[in-house]
PDB file of C-alpha atoms (C1' of nucleotides) in Angstrom:
ATOM      1  CA  MET C   1      82.512  20.301 119.966  1.00 75.00           C
ATOM      2  CA  PRO C   2      82.285  17.753 117.596  1.00 90.00           C
ATOM      3  CA  GLU C   3      82.166  19.621 114.156  1.00 92.00           C
ATOM      4  CA  LEU C   4      82.503  17.554 110.771  1.00 94.00           C
ATOM      5  CA  PRO C   5      86.132  16.486 111.333  1.00 94.00           C
ATOM      6  CA  GLU C   6      85.105  15.101 114.776  1.00 93.00           C
ATOM      7  CA  VAL C   7      82.182  13.203 113.414  1.00 93.00           C
ATOM      8  CA  GLU C   8      83.822  11.579 110.649  1.00 95.00           C
ATOM      9  CA  THR C   9      86.518  10.695 113.066  1.00 94.00           C
ATOM     10  CA  VAL C  10      83.958   8.921 115.142  1.00 94.00           C
ATOM     11  CA  ARG C  11      82.615   7.579 111.841  1.00 95.00           C
ATOM     12  CA  ARG C  12      85.649   5.866 110.451  1.00 95.00           C
ATOM     13  CA  GLY C  13      86.181   4.422 114.050  1.00 95.00           C
ATOM     14  CA  LEU C  14      82.619   3.285 114.590  1.00 95.00           C
ATOM     15  CA  GLU C  15      83.035   1.593 110.656  1.00 96.00           C
ATOM     16  CA  ALA C  16      86.058  -0.110 111.688  1.00 96.00           C
ATOM     17  CA  LEU C  17      84.976  -1.624 115.006  1.00 96.00           C
ATOM     18  CA  VAL C  18      81.145  -2.279 115.133  1.00 97.00           C
ATOM     19  CA  VAL C  19      80.141  -2.947 111.242  1.00 98.00           C
ATOM     20  CA  GLY C  20      79.356  -6.693 111.418  1.00 98.00           C
ATOM     21  CA  SER C  21      78.377  -6.907 114.632  1.00 98.00           C
ATOM     22  CA  THR C  22      74.703  -7.752 116.042  1.00 98.00           C
ATOM     23  CA  ILE C  23      72.898  -5.987 118.621  1.00 98.00           C
ATOM     24  CA  ILE C  24      71.302  -8.502 121.042  1.00 97.00           C
ATOM     25  CA  GLY C  25      70.361  -5.867 123.822  1.00 97.00           C
ATOM     26  CA  SER C  26      70.380  -2.414 125.030  1.00 96.00           C
ATOM     27  CA  THR C  27      70.737  -0.166 128.739  1.00 95.00           C
ATOM     28  CA  LEU C  28      69.860   2.631 129.615  1.00 94.00           C
ATOM     29  CA  GLY C  29      70.707   5.055 132.111  1.00 92.00           C
ATOM     30  CA  SER C  30      69.778   7.817 134.344  1.00 90.00           C
ATOM     31  CA  PHE C  31      68.408   9.921 131.548  1.00 91.00           C
ATOM     32  CA  PRO C  32      66.087   8.003 129.510  1.00 91.00           C
ATOM     33  CA  GLY C  33      65.696  11.047 127.274  1.00 90.00           C
ATOM     34  CA  ILE C  34      68.668  10.280 125.614  1.00 92.00           C
ATOM     35  CA  ILE C  35      66.800   8.388 123.153  1.00 93.00           C
ATOM     36  CA  GLY C  36      64.228  10.707 122.402  1.00 90.00           C
ATOM     37  CA  ASP C  37      60.614  10.183 122.937  1.00 85.00           C
ATOM     38  CA  LEU C  38      60.818   6.600 122.562  1.00 89.00           C
ATOM     39  CA  ASP C  39      60.553   4.390 125.353  1.00 91.00           C
ATOM     40  CA  HIS C  40      63.216   1.760 126.450  1.00 94.00           C
ATOM     41  CA  GLY C  41      60.806  -1.246 124.986  1.00 94.00           C
ATOM     42  CA  HIS C  42      60.276   0.347 121.335  1.00 93.00           C
ATOM     43  CA  PHE C  43      63.713   1.179 121.506  1.00 94.00           C
ATOM     44  CA  SER C  44      64.661  -2.198 122.059  1.00 95.00           C
ATOM     45  CA  ALA C  45      62.003  -3.737 119.829  1.00 95.00           C
ATOM     46  CA  LEU C  46      63.565  -2.049 116.822  1.00 95.00           C
ATOM     47  CA  THR C  47      66.949  -2.586 117.461  1.00 96.00           C
ATOM     48  CA  ASN C  48      67.282  -6.036 119.016  1.00 97.00           C
ATOM     49  CA  GLY C  49      68.787  -8.625 116.502  1.00 97.00           C
ATOM     50  CA  SER C  50      69.388  -6.028 114.023  1.00 97.00           C
ATOM     51  CA  LEU C  51      73.125  -6.586 112.204  1.00 98.00           C
ATOM     52  CA  ILE C  52      75.025  -3.333 111.856  1.00 97.00           C
ATOM     53  CA  THR C  53      75.489  -3.154 108.254  1.00 97.00           C
ATOM     54  CA  GLY C  54      77.460   0.519 107.864  1.00 96.00           C
ATOM     55  CA  VAL C  55      78.074   3.749 109.641  1.00 96.00           C
ATOM     56  CA  ASP C  56      77.478   6.888 107.733  1.00 95.00           C
ATOM     57  CA  ARG C  57      77.485  10.700 108.401  1.00 95.00           C
ATOM     58  CA  ARG C  58      75.971  13.498 107.055  1.00 95.00           C
ATOM     59  CA  ALA C  59      76.492  17.054 108.683  1.00 94.00           C
ATOM     60  CA  LYS C  60      77.397  16.156 111.984  1.00 94.00           C
ATOM     61  CA  TYR C  61      74.452  13.413 112.324  1.00 95.00           C
ATOM     62  CA  LEU C  62      75.796   9.989 112.335  1.00 95.00           C
ATOM     63  CA  PHE C  63      73.802   7.253 111.051  1.00 95.00           C
ATOM     64  CA  ILE C  64      74.476   3.515 111.995  1.00 96.00           C
ATOM     65  CA  GLU C  65      72.341   1.222 109.291  1.00 96.00           C
ATOM     66  CA  THR C  66      71.123  -2.230 110.380  1.00 97.00           C
ATOM     67  CA  ASN C  67      69.362  -4.873 108.202  1.00 97.00           C
ATOM     68  CA  GLY C  68      66.390  -3.933 110.533  1.00 95.00           C
ATOM     69  CA  PRO C  69      63.741  -1.875 110.653  1.00 94.00           C
ATOM     70  CA  ALA C  70      65.694   1.110 112.311  1.00 94.00           C
ATOM     71  CA  ILE C  71      68.601   3.457 111.576  1.00 95.00           C
ATOM     72  CA  LEU C  72      70.133   4.599 114.685  1.00 95.00           C
ATOM     73  CA  GLN C  73      70.784   7.824 114.351  1.00 94.00           C
ATOM     74  CA  VAL C  74      73.516   9.987 116.963  1.00 94.00           C
ATOM     75  CA  HIS C  75      73.970  13.628 117.050  1.00 93.00           C
ATOM     76  CA  LEU C  76      77.323  14.700 119.466  1.00 92.00           C
ATOM     77  CA  ARG C  77      75.882  18.042 120.216  1.00 90.00           C
ATOM     78  CA  MET C  78      78.255  19.648 122.536  1.00 88.00           C
ATOM     79  CA  THR C  79      79.662  16.921 124.751  1.00 89.00           C
ATOM     80  CA  GLY C  80      78.461  13.461 123.388  1.00 92.00           C
ATOM     81  CA  ARG C  81      80.649  10.399 123.268  1.00 92.00           C
ATOM     82  CA  LEU C  82      80.659   6.834 121.700  1.00 94.00           C
ATOM     83  CA  LEU C  83      83.058   4.535 122.759  1.00 94.00           C
ATOM     84  CA  VAL C  84      83.374   0.725 122.123  1.00 96.00           C
ATOM     85  CA  THR C  85      84.191  -1.478 125.252  1.00 95.00           C
ATOM     86  CA  THR C  86      84.012  -5.071 126.459  1.00 96.00           C
ATOM     87  CA  THR C  87      80.750  -5.578 128.047  1.00 97.00           C
ATOM     88  CA  ASP C  88      82.156  -5.992 131.179  1.00 96.00           C
ATOM     89  CA  ALA C  89      83.608  -2.398 131.227  1.00 94.00           C
ATOM     90  CA  ASP C  90      83.086  -0.036 134.175  1.00 93.00           C
ATOM     91  CA  PRO C  91      80.443   2.654 132.478  1.00 93.00           C
ATOM     92  CA  ILE C  92      81.724   5.378 131.021  1.00 92.00           C
ATOM     93  CA  ARG C  93      81.784   9.126 132.272  1.00 90.00           C
ATOM     94  CA  PHE C  94      78.200  10.305 132.026  1.00 91.00           C
ATOM     95  CA  GLN C  95      76.852   7.188 130.573  1.00 93.00           C
ATOM     96  CA  TYR C  96      73.404   6.955 129.544  1.00 94.00           C
ATOM     97  CA  LEU C  97      73.195   4.110 127.178  1.00 95.00           C
ATOM     98  CA  ALA C  98      75.193   1.290 126.322  1.00 96.00           C
ATOM     99  CA  ILE C  99      74.488  -1.174 123.333  1.00 97.00           C
ATOM    100  CA  HIS C 100      75.163  -4.457 123.686  1.00 97.00           C
ATOM    101  CA  LEU C 101      76.568  -6.438 120.711  1.00 98.00           C
ATOM    102  CA  ASP C 102      77.570 -10.137 120.281  1.00 97.00           C
ATOM    103  CA  GLY C 103      81.247 -10.852 120.994  1.00 96.00           C
ATOM    104  CA  ASN C 104      81.096  -9.348 124.625  1.00 97.00           C
ATOM    105  CA  ARG C 105      81.480  -5.794 123.230  1.00 97.00           C
ATOM    106  CA  ASP C 106      79.471  -3.042 123.933  1.00 96.00           C
ATOM    107  CA  LEU C 107      79.090   0.793 121.775  1.00 96.00           C
ATOM    108  CA  ARG C 108      78.680   3.095 124.805  1.00 95.00           C
ATOM    109  CA  TYR C 109      77.081   6.581 124.486  1.00 94.00           C
ATOM    110  CA  GLY C 110      77.868   9.080 127.380  1.00 92.00           C
ATOM    111  CA  ASP C 111      77.495  12.891 127.287  1.00 91.00           C
ATOM    112  CA  GLN C 112      78.303  15.327 130.216  1.00 89.00           C
ATOM    113  CA  ARG C 113      75.489  17.475 129.204  1.00 88.00           C
ATOM    114  CA  LYS C 114      72.734  15.383 127.731  1.00 90.00           C
ATOM    115  CA  PHE C 115      72.127  17.668 124.674  1.00 89.00           C
ATOM    116  CA  GLY C 116      72.893  14.528 122.529  1.00 92.00           C
ATOM    117  CA  ARG C 117      70.548  12.222 121.233  1.00 94.00           C
ATOM    118  CA  VAL C 118      70.977   8.266 119.881  1.00 94.00           C
ATOM    119  CA  THR C 119      67.213   8.134 118.042  1.00 94.00           C
ATOM    120  CA  LEU C 120      65.816   5.687 115.567  1.00 94.00           C
ATOM    121  CA  ILE C 121      64.635   6.930 112.059  1.00 93.00           C
ATOM    122  CA  ASP C 122      63.697   5.034 109.307  1.00 93.00           C
ATOM    123  CA  ARG C 123      64.843   5.647 105.595  1.00 91.00           C
ATOM    124  CA  ASP C 124      62.111   8.383 105.068  1.00 91.00           C
ATOM    125  CA  GLY C 125      63.305  10.094 108.087  1.00 90.00           C
ATOM    126  CA  PHE C 126      66.587   9.977 106.578  1.00 91.00           C
ATOM    127  CA  THR C 127      65.823  11.643 103.555  1.00 91.00           C
ATOM    128  CA  ALA C 128      63.715  14.321 105.211  1.00 89.00           C
ATOM    129  CA  LEU C 129      66.865  15.157 107.467  1.00 91.00           C
ATOM    130  CA  SER C 130      68.902  15.028 104.786  1.00 92.00           C
ATOM    131  CA  ASP C 131      67.155  17.193 102.147  1.00 91.00           C
ATOM    132  CA  ARG C 132      67.130  20.134 104.701  1.00 90.00           C
ATOM    133  CA  LEU C 133      70.812  20.373 104.979  1.00 93.00           C
ATOM    134  CA  GLY C 134      72.983  22.159 102.219  1.00 93.00           C
ATOM    135  CA  PRO C 135      75.606  20.094 100.592  1.00 94.00           C
ATOM    136  CA  GLU C 136      78.566  18.193 101.983  1.00 95.00           C
ATOM    137  CA  PRO C 137      81.771  20.095 101.672  1.00 95.00           C
ATOM    138  CA  LEU C 138      83.714  16.941 100.975  1.00 95.00           C
ATOM    139  CA  SER C 139      81.867  15.940  98.118  1.00 95.00           C
ATOM    140  CA  ARG C 140      81.620  17.512  94.874  1.00 95.00           C
ATOM    141  CA  LEU C 141      78.177  19.198  95.466  1.00 93.00           C
ATOM    142  CA  MET C 142      79.682  22.033  97.245  1.00 95.00           C
ATOM    143  CA  THR C 143      80.263  24.412  94.568  1.00 95.00           C
ATOM    144  CA  ALA C 144      81.255  28.086  94.498  1.00 95.00           C
ATOM    145  CA  ARG C 145      78.815  29.106  92.602  1.00 95.00           C
ATOM    146  CA  GLY C 146      76.192  27.157  94.712  1.00 93.00           C
ATOM    147  CA  LEU C 147      77.829  28.844  97.679  1.00 94.00           C
ATOM    148  CA  GLN C 148      77.321  32.135  96.251  1.00 93.00           C
ATOM    149  CA  LEU C 149      73.773  31.559  94.973  1.00 92.00           C
ATOM    150  CA  ALA C 150      72.894  30.449  98.804  1.00 92.00           C
ATOM    151  CA  LEU C 151      74.385  33.313 100.049  1.00 92.00           C
ATOM    152  CA  ALA C 152      72.895  35.880  97.588  1.00 90.00           C
ATOM    153  CA  ARG C 153      69.555  36.453  99.412  1.00 83.00           C
ATOM    154  CA  ARG C 154      71.476  36.731 103.074  1.00 87.00           C
ATOM    155  CA  THR C 155      71.281  39.959 104.775  1.00 85.00           C
ATOM    156  CA  GLY C 156      73.239  38.839 107.880  1.00 89.00           C
ATOM    157  CA  LYS C 157      77.028  37.860 108.774  1.00 92.00           C
ATOM    158  CA  ILE C 158      78.957  35.600 106.431  1.00 94.00           C
ATOM    159  CA  LYS C 159      80.003  33.750 109.999  1.00 93.00           C
ATOM    160  CA  SER C 160      75.994  33.202 110.727  1.00 93.00           C
ATOM    161  CA  ALA C 161      75.540  31.762 106.988  1.00 93.00           C
ATOM    162  CA  LEU C 162      78.258  29.555 107.249  1.00 94.00           C
ATOM    163  CA  LEU C 163      77.229  27.870 110.618  1.00 94.00           C
ATOM    164  CA  ASP C 164      73.704  27.647 108.657  1.00 93.00           C
ATOM    165  CA  GLN C 165      73.686  23.914 108.108  1.00 93.00           C
ATOM    166  CA  ALA C 166      71.183  24.658 105.333  1.00 92.00           C
ATOM    167  CA  VAL C 167      74.365  26.389 103.462  1.00 93.00           C
ATOM    168  CA  VAL C 168      77.146  23.870 104.362  1.00 94.00           C
ATOM    169  CA  ALA C 169      76.703  20.972 106.189  1.00 94.00           C
ATOM    170  CA  GLY C 170      79.212  20.320 108.743  1.00 93.00           C
ATOM    171  CA  LEU C 171      80.991  23.870 109.809  1.00 94.00           C
ATOM    172  CA  GLY C 172      80.502  24.625 113.681  1.00 93.00           C
ATOM    173  CA  ASN C 173      82.464  27.692 115.751  1.00 93.00           C
ATOM    174  CA  ILE C 174      85.755  26.150 115.600  1.00 93.00           C
ATOM    175  CA  TYR C 175      86.312  25.750 111.928  1.00 94.00           C
ATOM    176  CA  VAL C 176      84.482  28.543 110.889  1.00 94.00           C
ATOM    177  CA  ASP C 177      86.626  30.993 112.522  1.00 94.00           C
ATOM    178  CA  GLU C 178      89.653  28.933 111.134  1.00 94.00           C
ATOM    179  CA  VAL C 179      88.083  28.895 107.853  1.00 95.00           C
ATOM    180  CA  LEU C 180      87.519  32.752 107.524  1.00 95.00           C
ATOM    181  CA  PHE C 181      91.441  33.420 109.017  1.00 95.00           C
ATOM    182  CA  ARG C 182      92.298  31.549 106.091  1.00 95.00           C
ATOM    183  CA  CYS C 183      90.436  33.103 103.410  1.00 96.00           C
ATOM    184  CA  ARG C 184      91.248  36.746 104.998  1.00 96.00           C
ATOM    185  CA  ILE C 185      87.332  37.564 105.169  1.00 95.00           C
ATOM    186  CA  HIS C 186      85.588  39.668 107.971  1.00 94.00           C
ATOM    187  CA  PRO C 187      83.553  37.279 110.115  1.00 93.00           C
ATOM    188  CA  GLU C 188      80.940  40.515 109.845  1.00 93.00           C
ATOM    189  CA  ARG C 189      81.109  40.505 106.271  1.00 93.00           C
ATOM    190  CA  VAL C 190      77.511  40.785 104.419  1.00 92.00           C
ATOM    191  CA  PRO C 191      77.168  37.505 103.088  1.00 93.00           C
ATOM    192  CA  SER C 192      75.147  38.892  99.371  1.00 92.00           C
ATOM    193  CA  THR C 193      78.816  41.027  98.599  1.00 92.00           C
ATOM    194  CA  LEU C 194      80.873  38.203  98.612  1.00 94.00           C
ATOM    195  CA  THR C 195      82.427  37.622  95.468  1.00 95.00           C
ATOM    196  CA  ILE C 196      82.976  34.802  92.971  1.00 95.00           C
ATOM    197  CA  GLU C 197      86.505  34.973  93.425  1.00 96.00           C
ATOM    198  CA  GLU C 198      86.054  35.193  97.314  1.00 95.00           C
ATOM    199  CA  CYS C 199      83.578  31.761  96.769  1.00 95.00           C
ATOM    200  CA  THR C 200      86.111  29.878  95.362  1.00 96.00           C
ATOM    201  CA  LEU C 201      88.464  30.583  97.916  1.00 96.00           C
ATOM    202  CA  LEU C 202      86.058  29.623 100.669  1.00 95.00           C
ATOM    203  CA  VAL C 203      85.014  26.525  99.142  1.00 96.00           C
ATOM    204  CA  ARG C 204      88.823  25.692  98.798  1.00 96.00           C
ATOM    205  CA  GLU C 205      89.809  26.522 102.365  1.00 95.00           C
ATOM    206  CA  ILE C 206      86.621  24.757 103.825  1.00 95.00           C
ATOM    207  CA  ARG C 207      87.844  21.733 102.345  1.00 96.00           C
ATOM    208  CA  ARG C 208      91.356  22.181 102.926  1.00 95.00           C
ATOM    209  CA  VAL C 209      91.114  22.915 106.646  1.00 95.00           C
ATOM    210  CA  LEU C 210      88.550  20.116 107.307  1.00 95.00           C
ATOM    211  CA  LYS C 211      90.630  17.592 105.479  1.00 95.00           C
ATOM    212  CA  SER C 212      93.702  18.349 107.509  1.00 95.00           C
ATOM    213  CA  ALA C 213      91.388  17.848 110.852  1.00 94.00           C
ATOM    214  CA  ILE C 214      90.137  14.854 110.070  1.00 95.00           C
ATOM    215  CA  ALA C 215      94.132  13.812 109.377  1.00 95.00           C
ATOM    216  CA  PHE C 216      94.605  15.017 112.987  1.00 94.00           C
ATOM    217  CA  GLN C 217      91.814  12.985 114.057  1.00 92.00           C
ATOM    218  CA  GLY C 218      89.793  15.969 115.260  1.00 91.00           C
ATOM    219  CA  THR C 219      90.398  19.168 117.721  1.00 89.00           C
ATOM    220  CA  THR C 220      90.073  17.906 121.321  1.00 87.00           C
ATOM    221  CA  PHE C 221      90.127  20.871 124.085  1.00 80.00           C
ATOM    222  CA  SER C 222      88.422  18.634 126.815  1.00 78.00           C
ATOM    223  CA  THR C 223      85.962  16.041 125.827  1.00 79.00           C
ATOM    224  CA  PHE C 224      86.249  14.764 122.315  1.00 85.00           C
ATOM    225  CA  GLU C 225      87.314  11.353 121.750  1.00 87.00           C
ATOM    226  CA  ASN C 226      87.271   8.681 118.851  1.00 91.00           C
ATOM    227  CA  PRO C 227      85.497   5.221 119.842  1.00 93.00           C
ATOM    228  CA  TYR C 228      88.986   3.944 121.045  1.00 92.00           C
ATOM    229  CA  GLY C 229      89.035   6.619 123.720  1.00 89.00           C
ATOM    230  CA  GLU C 230      91.802   8.558 121.771  1.00 90.00           C
ATOM    231  CA  SER C 231      92.136  12.082 121.821  1.00 89.00           C
ATOM    232  CA  GLY C 232      92.467  14.507 118.361  1.00 91.00           C
ATOM    233  CA  THR C 233      95.374  16.154 118.156  1.00 90.00           C
ATOM    234  CA  ASN C 234      94.297  19.254 115.863  1.00 91.00           C
ATOM    235  CA  ALA C 235      94.175  21.948 118.042  1.00 90.00           C
ATOM    236  CA  SER C 236      98.055  22.556 117.696  1.00 90.00           C
ATOM    237  CA  GLN C 237      96.685  23.440 114.049  1.00 92.00           C
ATOM    238  CA  LEU C 238      94.132  26.236 114.938  1.00 93.00           C
ATOM    239  CA  ARG C 239      95.302  29.769 114.000  1.00 94.00           C
ATOM    240  CA  VAL C 240      92.857  31.899 115.496  1.00 93.00           C
ATOM    241  CA  TYR C 241      89.728  29.918 117.496  1.00 92.00           C
ATOM    242  CA  GLY C 242      90.009  30.570 121.013  1.00 89.00           C
ATOM    243  CA  LYS C 243      92.522  33.154 120.857  1.00 91.00           C
ATOM    244  CA  GLY C 244      90.686  36.504 120.590  1.00 89.00           C
ATOM    245  CA  GLY C 245      91.502  38.647 123.749  1.00 86.00           C
ATOM    246  CA  ARG C 246      94.324  36.892 125.342  1.00 88.00           C
ATOM    247  CA  ASP C 247      97.243  38.737 123.810  1.00 89.00           C
ATOM    248  CA  VAL C 248      97.475  36.160 121.110  1.00 92.00           C
ATOM    249  CA  PRO C 249      99.480  37.349 117.827  1.00 93.00           C
ATOM    250  CA  CYS C 250      98.278  36.607 114.326  1.00 95.00           C
ATOM    251  CA  VAL C 251     100.781  34.506 112.925  1.00 95.00           C
ATOM    252  CA  ARG C 252     100.788  36.227 109.728  1.00 95.00           C
ATOM    253  CA  CYS C 253     101.210  39.714 110.857  1.00 96.00           C
ATOM    254  CA  GLY C 254     101.653  40.213 114.475  1.00 95.00           C
ATOM    255  CA  THR C 255      98.623  42.107 115.215  1.00 94.00           C
ATOM    256  CA  MET C 256      96.343  40.569 118.566  1.00 92.00           C
ATOM    257  CA  ILE C 257      93.919  38.235 117.806  1.00 93.00           C
ATOM    258  CA  GLU C 258      90.685  40.178 118.662  1.00 92.00           C
ATOM    259  CA  ARG C 259      87.182  38.440 120.390  1.00 91.00           C
ATOM    260  CA  ILE C 260      84.087  39.628 119.106  1.00 91.00           C
ATOM    261  CA  VAL C 261      80.185  38.140 119.571  1.00 91.00           C
ATOM    262  CA  VAL C 262      78.728  37.041 115.926  1.00 92.00           C
ATOM    263  CA  GLY C 263      75.521  35.721 116.236  1.00 89.00           C
ATOM    264  CA  GLY C 264      75.533  35.177 119.811  1.00 87.00           C
ATOM    265  CA  ARG C 265      78.844  32.887 119.549  1.00 91.00           C
ATOM    266  CA  GLY C 266      82.610  33.934 120.473  1.00 91.00           C
ATOM    267  CA  THR C 267      84.274  34.635 117.255  1.00 93.00           C
ATOM    268  CA  SER C 268      88.109  35.473 117.398  1.00 93.00           C
ATOM    269  CA  PHE C 269      89.685  36.993 113.641  1.00 94.00           C
ATOM    270  CA  CYS C 270      92.471  39.204 112.794  1.00 94.00           C
ATOM    271  CA  PRO C 271      91.490  42.633 112.436  1.00 93.00           C
ATOM    272  CA  THR C 272      94.446  43.276 109.889  1.00 95.00           C
ATOM    273  CA  CYS C 273      94.506  40.361 107.976  1.00 96.00           C
ATOM    274  CA  GLN C 274      90.537  40.346 107.630  1.00 95.00           C
ATOM    275  CA  ARG C 275      89.286  43.466 107.151  1.00 93.00           C
ATOM    276  CA  LEU C 276      85.798  44.643 106.291  1.00 90.00           C
ATOM    277  CA  PRO C 277      85.588  46.578 102.699  1.00 86.00           C
TER     278      PRO C 277
ATOM    279  C1'  DC R   1      66.623  38.375 111.169  1.00 91.62           C
ATOM    280  C1'  DA R   2      68.266  37.743 116.789  1.00 91.62           C
ATOM    281  C1'  DT R   3      67.603  35.692 121.040  1.00 91.62           C
ATOM    282  C1'  DT R   4      66.402  31.781 124.531  1.00 91.62           C
ATOM    283  C1'  DA R   5      66.564  27.218 126.021  1.00 91.62           C
ATOM    284  C1'  DC R   6      68.124  22.901 126.622  1.00 91.62           C
ATOM    285  C1'  DC R   7      73.059  21.633 130.424  1.00 91.62           C
ATOM    286  C1'  DT R   8      76.777  21.044 133.233  1.00 91.62           C
ATOM    287  C1'  DG R   9      81.940  21.940 134.213  1.00 91.62           C
ATOM    288  C1'  DC R  10      84.779  25.152 134.896  1.00 91.62           C
ATOM    289  C1'  DA R  11      87.505  29.705 134.979  1.00 91.62           C
ATOM    290  C1'  DA R  12      87.117  34.467 136.680  1.00 91.62           C
TER     291       DA R  12
ATOM    292  C1'  DT Z   1      78.522  33.853 142.324  1.00 91.62           C
ATOM    293  C1'  DT Z   2      78.444  34.635 137.767  1.00 91.62           C
ATOM    294  C1'  DG Z   3      79.048  34.216 133.209  1.00 91.62           C
ATOM    295  C1'  DC Z   4      80.832  31.145 129.341  1.00 91.62           C
ATOM    296  C1'  DA Z   5      81.656  26.914 126.082  1.00 91.62           C
ATOM    297  C1'  DG Z   6      78.202  25.863 121.499  1.00 91.62           C
ATOM    298  C1'  DG Z   7      74.624  22.889 117.794  1.00 91.62           C
ATOM    299  C1'  DT Z   8      69.940  23.053 117.229  1.00 91.62           C
ATOM    300  C1'  DA Z   9      64.833  23.677 117.927  1.00 91.62           C
ATOM    301  C1'  DA Z  10      62.079  26.831 119.300  1.00 91.62           C
ATOM    302  C1'  DT Z  11      60.785  31.593 120.138  1.00 91.62           C
ATOM    303  C1'  DG Z  12      60.392  36.621 119.404  1.00 91.62           C
TER     304       DG Z  12
END
DNA sequence: CATTACCTGCAA
DNA sequence: TTGCAGGTAATG
C-alpha cells in the first residue's frame, strides 16, 4: 500500500533512471481507463517528443516533469507499480501502459486492481491539486502549532484526521498506526483535545517514522516495488500495523495488540500504552 | 460526520 | 463462498 515512503522510494528511483530521457511513444494495454478520460491519441500528442526534466512528489502523488505541454501525474493507489525495463522486455504483471523512452527503455505501469492512474495535467492543475493538500511532513511547513490548529475544529477521531490528506500529506493506514503507537495516543482520541505537547510529539514521530521507512525503501507486504523491481524492507520495523487480533504482544508492555475499526479502516494498537483519557 | 464504489487476489 | 485489504472520490 504505497504511502509517502513508498512513493518517495519510487520517486528517487525514477529520478535516477528516467530524467534526461525523451518520450518517443507509448502503448496502452487492455485497460485504457488507466490514463483517465483522455484517449490515447491525445495522450500521445501531449507526451511524444517531450524530454523528462525531473520527478517530484506531493503527498502520495508522483509528477514526472517534462519540457513539453504536460506533466505526468501518477497515483499508485493500492497496487500500482512503475518499473523501468528494456523496450523488448516481457510485459510486467497487469501492465496497462508502457511509455517508450529513447535508448531502448520503457517506463511501465502495472496495477493489479486498476485503482491507480497515470494522467496528464498542466502547471495550473498541479497548483490546484497541491493547494488542497496539507503540509509535507518532511518539510518545515508541518509544525506542531499548525497541526493543533488543523485539529482544533475536528470532532471525529485522531486516526481519521491524520489520514485526511488536507491535514497532513502522505500518511496512510500503515504509518498512522505506527505513529500513534509511538506517541502512545489512542486512535480514537478526539482530535481537538490534543495538547500542544502531544502535537509536538506527533510531528516528531511522523517525521521519524517516515524518514526511517524511506531509509528501508518502504514497506512491502505483497506488491510494492521500486522502479528497479526491488521490494522494500521496512515491514520488519513495524510495531503494530497488521498485528492486532493475532496474539502478538506489544513490544513495550506485552499486552496483546488489539484490532478495531476506525473510520472503516482496520486499526491495530496497544490498549495499555495507548489509552483514552 | 460516516458509508460506499472502485477492483481483484487471497485467506478463512 | 464470503469478506477483507485500503487511497480517494462520491454519496448519504
